[in-house]
Amino acid sequence: MEIQGLDEFTKTLNNASNNFEKEASKKLDIIASKLVAKVKLKTPVDSGLLRRSWQPKKISNLERLVFNNCRYGQFVNYGHRTKGGKSFVDGVYMLEKSVKEIVAEIKEKMDKLGGLKHVYFVACGGSKAAIFPGLYLLQSEAKTFSATTYTSNE
């Protein structure tokens, strides 16, 4: 029995796996930049230091961090007691609001493309063992999609 097109299919899969990290990294750069722009617009301005201090940082190809190293940023974001502790100034929650907006935008784009239907975890050995908590979480909590694990070659 001969299977036609298997070599082409293998090339397509290899190309997709080789380009995934590069393409995902580009998308994460875009998302991090959008998040910085949104959070800056929501950040209150006194001297402008807090607003100017928002920055994205590339942790790895598949991880980004958006942070603010201004020493009083957390007090503006989450709220704080006034001097003497007699009253409380509510937080602005500029970071949380901005993250929710980004998540909503991503979800809207996914929904336009047909939504998320299935998550596939592909690994072997110790890596496969490490994905089981995530697999369990998705299988037990996800309502609109399913998840499966496959064993790959070493």
GROMACS .gro file of N, CA and C in nm:
model
  462
    1MET      N    1   0.085  -0.118   0.000
    1MET     CA    2   0.000   0.000   0.000
    1MET      C    3   0.089   0.123   0.000
    2GLU      N    4   0.056   0.218  -0.084
    2GLU     CA    5   0.135   0.341  -0.095
    2GLU      C    6   0.048   0.460  -0.055
    3ILE      N    7   0.106   0.545   0.028
    3ILE     CA    8   0.034   0.665   0.071
    3ILE      C    9   0.095   0.784  -0.002
    4GLN      N   10   0.015   0.851  -0.080
    4GLN     CA   11   0.065   0.965  -0.156
    4GLN      C   12   0.051   1.093  -0.076
    5GLY      N   13   0.148   1.181  -0.091
    5GLY     CA   14   0.143   1.312  -0.026
    5GLY      C   15   0.200   1.315   0.115
    6LEU      N   16   0.249   1.201   0.163
    6LEU     CA   17   0.300   1.195   0.299
    6LEU      C   18   0.427   1.279   0.316
    7ASP      N   19   0.514   1.278   0.214
    7ASP     CA   20   0.637   1.359   0.221
    7ASP      C   21   0.604   1.508   0.226
    8GLU      N   22   0.508   1.550   0.146
    8GLU     CA   23   0.466   1.691   0.146
    8GLU      C   24   0.403   1.730   0.279
    9PHE      N   25   0.322   1.639   0.333
    9PHE     CA   26   0.260   1.664   0.463
    9PHE      C   27   0.366   1.676   0.573
   10THR      N   28   0.468   1.589   0.569
   10THR     CA   29   0.577   1.594   0.667
   10THR      C   30   0.651   1.727   0.656
   11LYS      N   31   0.677   1.773   0.535
   11LYS     CA   32   0.745   1.902   0.515
   11LYS      C   33   0.661   2.017   0.572
   12THR      N   34   0.530   2.011   0.549
   12THR     CA   35   0.440   2.114   0.601
   12THR      C   36   0.442   2.118   0.752
   13LEU      N   37   0.437   2.000   0.815
   13LEU     CA   38   0.442   1.995   0.962
   13LEU      C   39   0.575   2.046   1.016
   14ASN      N   40   0.684   2.006   0.952
   14ASN     CA   41   0.816   2.054   0.997
   14ASN      C   42   0.828   2.204   0.982
   15ASN      N   43   0.778   2.258   0.872
   15ASN     CA   44   0.782   2.403   0.849
   15ASN      C   45   0.700   2.477   0.954
   16ALA      N   46   0.583   2.422   0.985
   16ALA     CA   47   0.497   2.486   1.086
   16ALA      C   48   0.565   2.484   1.222
   17SER      N   49   0.625   2.373   1.259
   17SER     CA   50   0.690   2.367   1.390
   17SER      C   51   0.815   2.453   1.395
   18ASN      N   52   0.887   2.465   1.285
   18ASN     CA   53   1.007   2.548   1.282
   18ASN      C   54   0.974   2.697   1.289
   19ASN      N   55   0.861   2.736   1.233
   19ASN     CA   56   0.823   2.878   1.231
   19ASN      C   57   0.739   2.920   1.351
   20PHE      N   58   0.687   2.824   1.427
   20PHE     CA   59   0.595   2.858   1.534
   20PHE      C   60   0.654   2.957   1.634
   21GLU      N   61   0.771   2.925   1.686
   21GLU     CA   62   0.830   3.007   1.791
   21GLU      C   63   0.859   3.148   1.740
   22LYS      N   64   0.909   3.158   1.617
   22LYS     CA   65   0.938   3.289   1.558
   22LYS      C   66   0.811   3.372   1.541
   23GLU      N   67   0.707   3.309   1.487
   23GLU     CA   68   0.582   3.381   1.465
   23GLU      C   69   0.513   3.416   1.597
   24ALA      N   70   0.515   3.323   1.691
   24ALA     CA   71   0.456   3.350   1.823
   24ALA      C   72   0.529   3.465   1.891
   25SER      N   73   0.660   3.469   1.877
   25SER     CA   74   0.740   3.577   1.937
   25SER      C   75   0.701   3.713   1.878
   26LYS      N   76   0.680   3.717   1.748
   26LYS     CA   77   0.636   3.842   1.683
   26LYS      C   78   0.501   3.887   1.738
   27LYS      N   79   0.407   3.792   1.749
   27LYS     CA   80   0.273   3.826   1.801
   27LYS      C   81   0.280   3.874   1.945
   28LEU      N   82   0.364   3.810   2.026
   28LEU     CA   83   0.378   3.853   2.166
   28LEU      C   84   0.438   3.993   2.175
   29ASP      N   85   0.530   4.026   2.085
   29ASP     CA   86   0.585   4.162   2.082
   29ASP      C   87   0.474   4.264   2.054
   30ILE      N   88   0.387   4.230   1.960
   30ILE     CA   89   0.276   4.320   1.925
   30ILE      C   90   0.181   4.335   2.042
   31ILE      N   91   0.146   4.224   2.107
   31ILE     CA   92   0.054   4.227   2.221
   31ILE      C   93   0.114   4.308   2.335
   32ALA      N   94   0.242   4.287   2.365
   32ALA     CA   95   0.307   4.361   2.473
   32ALA      C   96   0.309   4.511   2.442
   33SER      N   97   0.336   4.546   2.318
   33SER     CA   98   0.336   4.688   2.279
   33SER      C   99   0.198   4.750   2.293
   34LYS      N  100   0.095   4.676   2.251
   34LYS     CA  101  -0.042   4.725   2.266
   34LYS      C  102  -0.079   4.743   2.413
   35LEU      N  103  -0.036   4.648   2.496
   35LEU     CA  104  -0.065   4.658   2.639
   35LEU      C  105   0.002   4.780   2.700
   36VAL      N  106   0.127   4.805   2.664
   36VAL     CA  107   0.197   4.923   2.715
   36VAL      C  108   0.124   5.050   2.673
   37ALA      N  109   0.082   5.055   2.547
   37ALA     CA  110   0.011   5.175   2.498
   37ALA      C  111  -0.119   5.196   2.574
   38LYS      N  112  -0.195   5.088   2.594
   38LYS     CA  113  -0.324   5.100   2.665
   38LYS      C  114  -0.304   5.141   2.811
   39VAL      N  115  -0.208   5.078   2.879
   39VAL     CA  116  -0.189   5.108   3.021
   39VAL      C  117  -0.135   5.250   3.040
   40LYS      N  118  -0.054   5.297   2.946
   40LYS     CA  119  -0.005   5.436   2.955
   40LYS      C  120  -0.120   5.535   2.946
   41LEU      N  121  -0.217   5.507   2.860
   41LEU     CA  122  -0.331   5.598   2.846
   41LEU      C  123  -0.418   5.601   2.971
   42LYS      N  124  -0.420   5.491   3.045
   42LYS     CA  125  -0.501   5.484   3.167
   42LYS      C  126  -0.426   5.531   3.291
   43THR      N  127  -0.295   5.552   3.280
   43THR     CA  128  -0.214   5.590   3.395
   43THR      C  129  -0.232   5.739   3.424
   44PRO      N  130  -0.272   5.773   3.546
   44PRO     CA  131  -0.288   5.914   3.581
   44PRO      C  132  -0.154   5.988   3.575
   45VAL      N  133  -0.161   6.117   3.543
   45VAL     CA  134  -0.038   6.196   3.527
   45VAL      C  135  -0.033   6.306   3.631
   46ASP      N  136   0.077   6.308   3.703
   46ASP     CA  137   0.110   6.420   3.791
   46ASP      C  138   0.238   6.481   3.734
   47SER      N  139   0.348   6.411   3.753
   47SER     CA  140   0.475   6.457   3.694
   47SER      C  141   0.500   6.389   3.560
   48GLY      N  142   0.430   6.278   3.532
   48GLY     CA  143   0.449   6.202   3.409
   48GLY      C  144   0.545   6.086   3.424
   49LEU      N  145   0.612   6.077   3.539
   49LEU     CA  146   0.710   5.970   3.561
   49LEU      C  147   0.645   5.833   3.557
   50LEU      N  148   0.533   5.817   3.623
   50LEU     CA  149   0.465   5.688   3.627
   50LEU      C  150   0.425   5.644   3.487
   51ARG      N  151   0.369   5.733   3.409
   51ARG     CA  152   0.326   5.699   3.273
   51ARG      C  153   0.445   5.663   3.185
   52ARG      N  154   0.554   5.736   3.197
   52ARG     CA  155   0.672   5.709   3.114
   52ARG      C  156   0.745   5.581   3.154
   53SER      N  157   0.719   5.530   3.273
   53SER     CA  158   0.795   5.416   3.325
   53SER      C  159   0.743   5.279   3.281
   54TRP      N  160   0.630   5.272   3.211
   54TRP     CA  161   0.580   5.143   3.163
   54TRP      C  162   0.671   5.091   3.053
   55GLN      N  163   0.711   4.963   3.063
   55GLN     CA  164   0.801   4.903   2.965
   55GLN      C  165   0.767   4.756   2.941
   56PRO      N  166   0.789   4.709   2.818
   56PRO     CA  167   0.780   4.565   2.793
   56PRO      C  168   0.920   4.504   2.805
   57LYS      N  169   0.926   4.377   2.842
   57LYS     CA  170   1.054   4.308   2.849
   57LYS      C  171   1.036   4.168   2.794
   58LYS      N  172   1.128   4.128   2.707
   58LYS     CA  173   1.125   3.993   2.650
   58LYS      C  174   1.197   3.899   2.747
   59ILE      N  175   1.124   3.807   2.807
   59ILE     CA  176   1.181   3.709   2.899
   59ILE      C  177   1.237   3.591   2.819
   60SER      N  178   1.161   3.544   2.723
   60SER     CA  179   1.203   3.437   2.631
   60SER      C  180   1.123   3.457   2.503
   61ASN      N  181   1.144   3.371   2.405
   61ASN     CA  182   1.070   3.384   2.280
   61ASN      C  183   0.919   3.371   2.300
   62LEU      N  184   0.878   3.302   2.407
   62LEU     CA  185   0.736   3.278   2.429
   62LEU      C  186   0.685   3.343   2.558
   63GLU      N  187   0.756   3.443   2.609
   63GLU     CA  188   0.713   3.507   2.733
   63GLU      C  189   0.753   3.655   2.732
   64ARG      N  190   0.655   3.740   2.767
   64ARG     CA  191   0.680   3.884   2.778
   64ARG      C  192   0.635   3.932   2.915
   65LEU      N  193   0.697   4.037   2.962
   65LEU     CA  194   0.663   4.099   3.089
   65LEU      C  195   0.640   4.247   3.063
   66VAL      N  196   0.530   4.300   3.112
   66VAL     CA  197   0.504   4.443   3.108
   66VAL      C  198   0.512   4.492   3.251
   67PHE      N  199   0.599   4.589   3.277
   67PHE     CA  200   0.622   4.631   3.414
   67PHE      C  201   0.643   4.781   3.424
   68ASN      N  202   0.639   4.828   3.547
   68ASN     CA  203   0.663   4.967   3.577
   68ASN      C  204   0.753   4.971   3.700
   69ASN      N  205   0.870   5.031   3.687
   69ASN     CA  206   0.963   5.032   3.800
   69ASN      C  207   0.957   5.161   3.881
   70CYS      N  208   0.854   5.238   3.861
   70CYS     CA  209   0.835   5.359   3.942
   70CYS      C  210   0.795   5.316   4.083
   71ARG      N  211   0.861   5.370   4.183
   71ARG     CA  212   0.846   5.319   4.320
   71ARG      C  213   0.704   5.334   4.375
   72TYR      N  214   0.626   5.426   4.325
   72TYR     CA  215   0.491   5.445   4.379
   72TYR      C  216   0.382   5.391   4.287
   73GLY      N  217   0.422   5.321   4.181
   73GLY     CA  218   0.325   5.270   4.084
   73GLY      C  219   0.222   5.177   4.144
   74GLN      N  220   0.264   5.089   4.233
   74GLN     CA  221   0.170   4.993   4.292
   74GLN      C  222   0.064   5.063   4.376
   75PHE      N  223   0.100   5.176   4.438
   75PHE     CA  224   0.003   5.247   4.522
   75PHE      C  225  -0.103   5.317   4.437
   76VAL      N  226  -0.062   5.366   4.321
   76VAL     CA  227  -0.159   5.428   4.230
   76VAL      C  228  -0.249   5.320   4.171
   77ASN      N  229  -0.190   5.207   4.134
   77ASN     CA  230  -0.266   5.100   4.071
   77ASN      C  231  -0.364   5.035   4.168
   78TYR      N  232  -0.318   4.998   4.287
   78TYR     CA  233  -0.401   4.922   4.381
   78TYR      C  234  -0.469   5.005   4.489
   79GLY      N  235  -0.429   5.129   4.504
   79GLY     CA  236  -0.484   5.213   4.610
   79GLY      C  237  -0.392   5.217   4.731
   80HIS      N  238  -0.418   5.315   4.819
   80HIS     CA  239  -0.330   5.331   4.935
   80HIS      C  240  -0.399   5.415   5.042
   81ARG      N  241  -0.348   5.404   5.162
   81ARG     CA  242  -0.393   5.488   5.272
   81ARG      C  243  -0.324   5.623   5.260
   82THR      N  244  -0.390   5.725   5.305
   82THR     CA  245  -0.329   5.858   5.307
   82THR      C  246  -0.235   5.869   5.427
   83LYS      N  247  -0.154   5.974   5.427
   83LYS     CA  248  -0.066   5.996   5.543
   83LYS      C  249  -0.152   6.009   5.668
   84GLY      N  250  -0.110   5.943   5.772
   84GLY     CA  251  -0.189   5.941   5.894
   84GLY      C  252  -0.290   5.828   5.897
   85GLY      N  253  -0.317   5.765   5.782
   85GLY     CA  254  -0.403   5.648   5.774
   85GLY      C  255  -0.550   5.674   5.798
   86LYS      N  256  -0.595   5.798   5.783
   86LYS     CA  257  -0.735   5.828   5.813
   86LYS      C  258  -0.831   5.795   5.699
   87SER      N  259  -0.779   5.790   5.576
   87SER     CA  260  -0.867   5.759   5.463
   87SER      C  261  -0.791   5.672   5.362
   88PHE      N  262  -0.864   5.626   5.264
   88PHE     CA  263  -0.806   5.537   5.163
   88PHE      C  264  -0.832   5.595   5.025
   89VAL      N  265  -0.730   5.600   4.941
   89VAL     CA  266  -0.743   5.644   4.803
   89VAL      C  267  -0.758   5.518   4.718
   90ASP      N  268  -0.869   5.507   4.646
   90ASP     CA  269  -0.893   5.389   4.562
   90ASP      C  270  -0.790   5.379   4.451
   91GLY      N  271  -0.760   5.255   4.413
   91GLY     CA  272  -0.667   5.230   4.304
   91GLY      C  273  -0.731   5.260   4.169
   92VAL      N  274  -0.646   5.286   4.072
   92VAL     CA  275  -0.692   5.313   3.935
   92VAL      C  276  -0.706   5.182   3.858
   93TYR      N  277  -0.628   5.080   3.893
   93TYR     CA  278  -0.628   4.949   3.828
   93TYR      C  279  -0.606   4.960   3.678
   94MET      N  280  -0.510   5.046   3.641
   94MET     CA  281  -0.485   5.069   3.499
   94MET      C  282  -0.427   4.945   3.430
   95LEU      N  283  -0.347   4.867   3.500
   95LEU     CA  284  -0.289   4.748   3.439
   95LEU      C  285  -0.396   4.640   3.420
   96GLU      N  286  -0.474   4.613   3.522
   96GLU     CA  287  -0.577   4.510   3.513
   96GLU      C  288  -0.679   4.543   3.405
   97LYS      N  289  -0.723   4.668   3.399
   97LYS     CA  290  -0.820   4.709   3.298
   97LYS      C  291  -0.763   4.691   3.157
   98SER      N  292  -0.637   4.726   3.141
   98SER     CA  293  -0.572   4.714   3.009
   98SER      C  294  -0.556   4.568   2.969
   99VAL      N  295  -0.519   4.482   3.063
   99VAL     CA  296  -0.506   4.339   3.032
   99VAL      C  297  -0.641   4.282   2.992
  100LYS      N  298  -0.748   4.319   3.062
  100LYS     CA  299  -0.882   4.271   3.026
  100LYS      C  300  -0.921   4.314   2.886
  101GLU      N  301  -0.885   4.436   2.848
  101GLU     CA  302  -0.914   4.483   2.712
  101GLU      C  303  -0.838   4.402   2.608
  102ILE      N  304  -0.712   4.374   2.634
  102ILE     CA  305  -0.631   4.295   2.540
  102ILE      C  306  -0.688   4.154   2.527
  103VAL      N  307  -0.724   4.092   2.638
  103VAL     CA  308  -0.782   3.958   2.635
  103VAL      C  309  -0.913   3.958   2.556
  104ALA      N  310  -0.995   4.060   2.576
  104ALA     CA  311  -1.122   4.070   2.502
  104ALA      C  312  -1.096   4.085   2.352
  105GLU      N  313  -0.995   4.164   2.314
  105GLU     CA  314  -0.961   4.180   2.172
  105GLU      C  315  -0.915   4.048   2.112
  106ILE      N  316  -0.831   3.975   2.184
  106ILE     CA  317  -0.782   3.846   2.134
  106ILE      C  318  -0.898   3.748   2.121
  107LYS      N  319  -0.986   3.745   2.222
  107LYS     CA  320  -1.101   3.655   2.217
  107LYS      C  321  -1.192   3.689   2.098
  108GLU      N  322  -1.213   3.817   2.076
  108GLU     CA  323  -1.297   3.860   1.963
  108GLU      C  324  -1.237   3.814   1.830
  109LYS      N  325  -1.106   3.829   1.814
  109LYS     CA  326  -1.040   3.783   1.691
  109LYS      C  327  -1.051   3.632   1.676
  110MET      N  328  -1.033   3.559   1.788
  110MET     CA  329  -1.046   3.413   1.784
  110MET      C  330  -1.188   3.372   1.745
  111ASP      N  331  -1.287   3.441   1.801
  111ASP     CA  332  -1.427   3.409   1.771
  111ASP      C  333  -1.458   3.433   1.624
  112LYS      N  334  -1.402   3.539   1.567
  112LYS     CA  335  -1.423   3.566   1.424
  112LYS      C  336  -1.365   3.457   1.336
  113LEU      N  337  -1.259   3.391   1.386
  113LEU     CA  338  -1.195   3.283   1.311
  113LEU      C  339  -1.256   3.147   1.341
  114GLY      N  340  -1.364   3.145   1.417
  114GLY     CA  341  -1.432   3.020   1.449
  114GLY      C  342  -1.412   2.973   1.592
  115GLY      N  343  -1.333   3.048   1.667
  115GLY     CA  344  -1.313   3.014   1.808
  115GLY      C  345  -1.213   2.902   1.830
  116LEU      N  346  -1.182   2.881   1.954
  116LEU     CA  347  -1.091   2.774   1.993
  116LEU      C  348  -1.172   2.646   2.006
  117LYS      N  349  -1.132   2.542   1.935
  117LYS     CA  350  -1.207   2.417   1.935
  117LYS      C  351  -1.136   2.308   2.015
  118HIS      N  352  -1.001   2.307   2.007
  118HIS     CA  353  -0.927   2.199   2.070
  118HIS      C  354  -0.785   2.244   2.100
  119VAL      N  355  -0.728   2.195   2.211
  119VAL     CA  356  -0.589   2.221   2.246
  119VAL      C  357  -0.517   2.087   2.244
  120TYR      N  358  -0.406   2.082   2.170
  120TYR     CA  359  -0.324   1.962   2.161
  120TYR      C  360  -0.193   1.985   2.234
  121PHE      N  361  -0.162   1.898   2.329
  121PHE     CA  362  -0.032   1.899   2.396
  121PHE      C  363   0.050   1.786   2.334
  122VAL      N  364   0.168   1.818   2.280
  122VAL     CA  365   0.254   1.717   2.220
  122VAL      C  366   0.387   1.719   2.292
  123ALA      N  367   0.425   1.605   2.352
  123ALA     CA  368   0.551   1.597   2.427
  123ALA      C  369   0.586   1.451   2.450
  124CYS      N  370   0.702   1.430   2.511
  124CYS     CA  371   0.742   1.295   2.548
  124CYS      C  372   0.827   1.301   2.675
  125GLY      N  373   0.839   1.189   2.742
  125GLY     CA  374   0.923   1.180   2.861
  125GLY      C  375   0.882   1.275   2.971
  126GLY      N  376   0.982   1.340   3.030
  126GLY     CA  377   0.958   1.434   3.139
  126GLY      C  378   0.873   1.552   3.098
  127SER      N  379   0.887   1.597   2.974
  127SER     CA  380   0.806   1.708   2.925
  127SER      C  381   0.659   1.670   2.922
  128LYS      N  382   0.631   1.545   2.884
  128LYS     CA  383   0.492   1.501   2.881
  128LYS      C  384   0.435   1.496   3.022
  129ALA      N  385   0.516   1.450   3.118
  129ALA     CA  386   0.469   1.446   3.257
  129ALA      C  387   0.438   1.586   3.308
  130ALA      N  388   0.516   1.684   3.263
  130ALA     CA  389   0.499   1.822   3.311
  130ALA      C  390   0.372   1.889   3.257
  131ILE      N  391   0.317   1.838   3.146
  131ILE     CA  392   0.199   1.903   3.090
  131ILE      C  393   0.068   1.852   3.149
  132PHE      N  394   0.072   1.743   3.227
  132PHE     CA  395  -0.052   1.686   3.279
  132PHE      C  396  -0.132   1.780   3.368
  133PRO      N  397  -0.071   1.864   3.452
  133PRO     CA  398  -0.154   1.958   3.528
  133PRO      C  399  -0.234   2.053   3.437
  134GLY      N  400  -0.170   2.103   3.332
  134GLY     CA  401  -0.240   2.190   3.237
  134GLY      C  402  -0.349   2.117   3.163
  135LEU      N  403  -0.318   1.994   3.122
  135LEU     CA  404  -0.417   1.911   3.053
  135LEU      C  405  -0.537   1.885   3.143
  136TYR      N  406  -0.510   1.847   3.268
  136TYR     CA  407  -0.618   1.821   3.364
  136TYR      C  408  -0.704   1.946   3.383
  137LEU      N  409  -0.639   2.060   3.400
  137LEU     CA  410  -0.713   2.186   3.420
  137LEU      C  411  -0.805   2.214   3.302
  138LEU      N  412  -0.753   2.202   3.181
  138LEU     CA  413  -0.836   2.228   3.063
  138LEU      C  414  -0.948   2.126   3.049
  139GLN      N  415  -0.917   1.999   3.071
  139GLN     CA  416  -1.020   1.895   3.056
  139GLN      C  417  -1.130   1.908   3.161
  140SER      N  418  -1.096   1.955   3.279
  140SER     CA  419  -1.198   1.964   3.383
  140SER      C  420  -1.272   2.097   3.385
  141GLU      N  421  -1.209   2.204   3.338
  141GLU     CA  422  -1.270   2.338   3.350
  141GLU      C  423  -1.319   2.399   3.220
  142ALA      N  424  -1.257   2.365   3.108
  142ALA     CA  425  -1.296   2.427   2.980
  142ALA      C  426  -1.434   2.380   2.938
  143LYS      N  427  -1.518   2.473   2.902
  143LYS     CA  428  -1.655   2.441   2.863
  143LYS      C  429  -1.677   2.445   2.711
  144THR      N  430  -1.595   2.523   2.640
  144THR     CA  431  -1.620   2.544   2.498
  144THR      C  432  -1.519   2.475   2.407
  145PHE      N  433  -1.418   2.407   2.464
  145PHE     CA  434  -1.321   2.336   2.382
  145PHE      C  435  -1.267   2.216   2.460
  146SER      N  436  -1.200   2.126   2.389
  146SER     CA  437  -1.145   2.007   2.453
  146SER      C  438  -0.993   2.009   2.445
  147ALA      N  439  -0.929   1.916   2.514
  147ALA     CA  440  -0.782   1.907   2.515
  147ALA      C  441  -0.739   1.762   2.511
  148THR      N  442  -0.628   1.737   2.443
  148THR     CA  443  -0.574   1.602   2.426
  148THR      C  444  -0.423   1.609   2.434
  149THR      N  445  -0.362   1.498   2.472
  149THR     CA  446  -0.216   1.489   2.471
  149THR      C  447  -0.173   1.379   2.372
  150TYR      N  448  -0.063   1.403   2.304
  150TYR     CA  449  -0.004   1.306   2.212
  150TYR      C  450   0.142   1.288   2.250
  151THR      N  451   0.192   1.168   2.230
  151THR     CA  452   0.333   1.140   2.257
  151THR      C  453   0.413   1.163   2.129
  152SER      N  454   0.521   1.240   2.141
  152SER     CA  455   0.607   1.267   2.026
  152SER      C  456   0.731   1.180   2.034
  153ASN      N  457   0.813   1.183   1.930
  153ASN     CA  458   0.940   1.111   1.930
  153ASN      C  459   1.042   1.189   2.011
  154GLU      N  460   1.138   1.117   2.069
  154GLU     CA  461   1.244   1.182   2.147
  154GLU      C  462   1.329   1.268   2.056
   0.00000   0.00000   0.00000
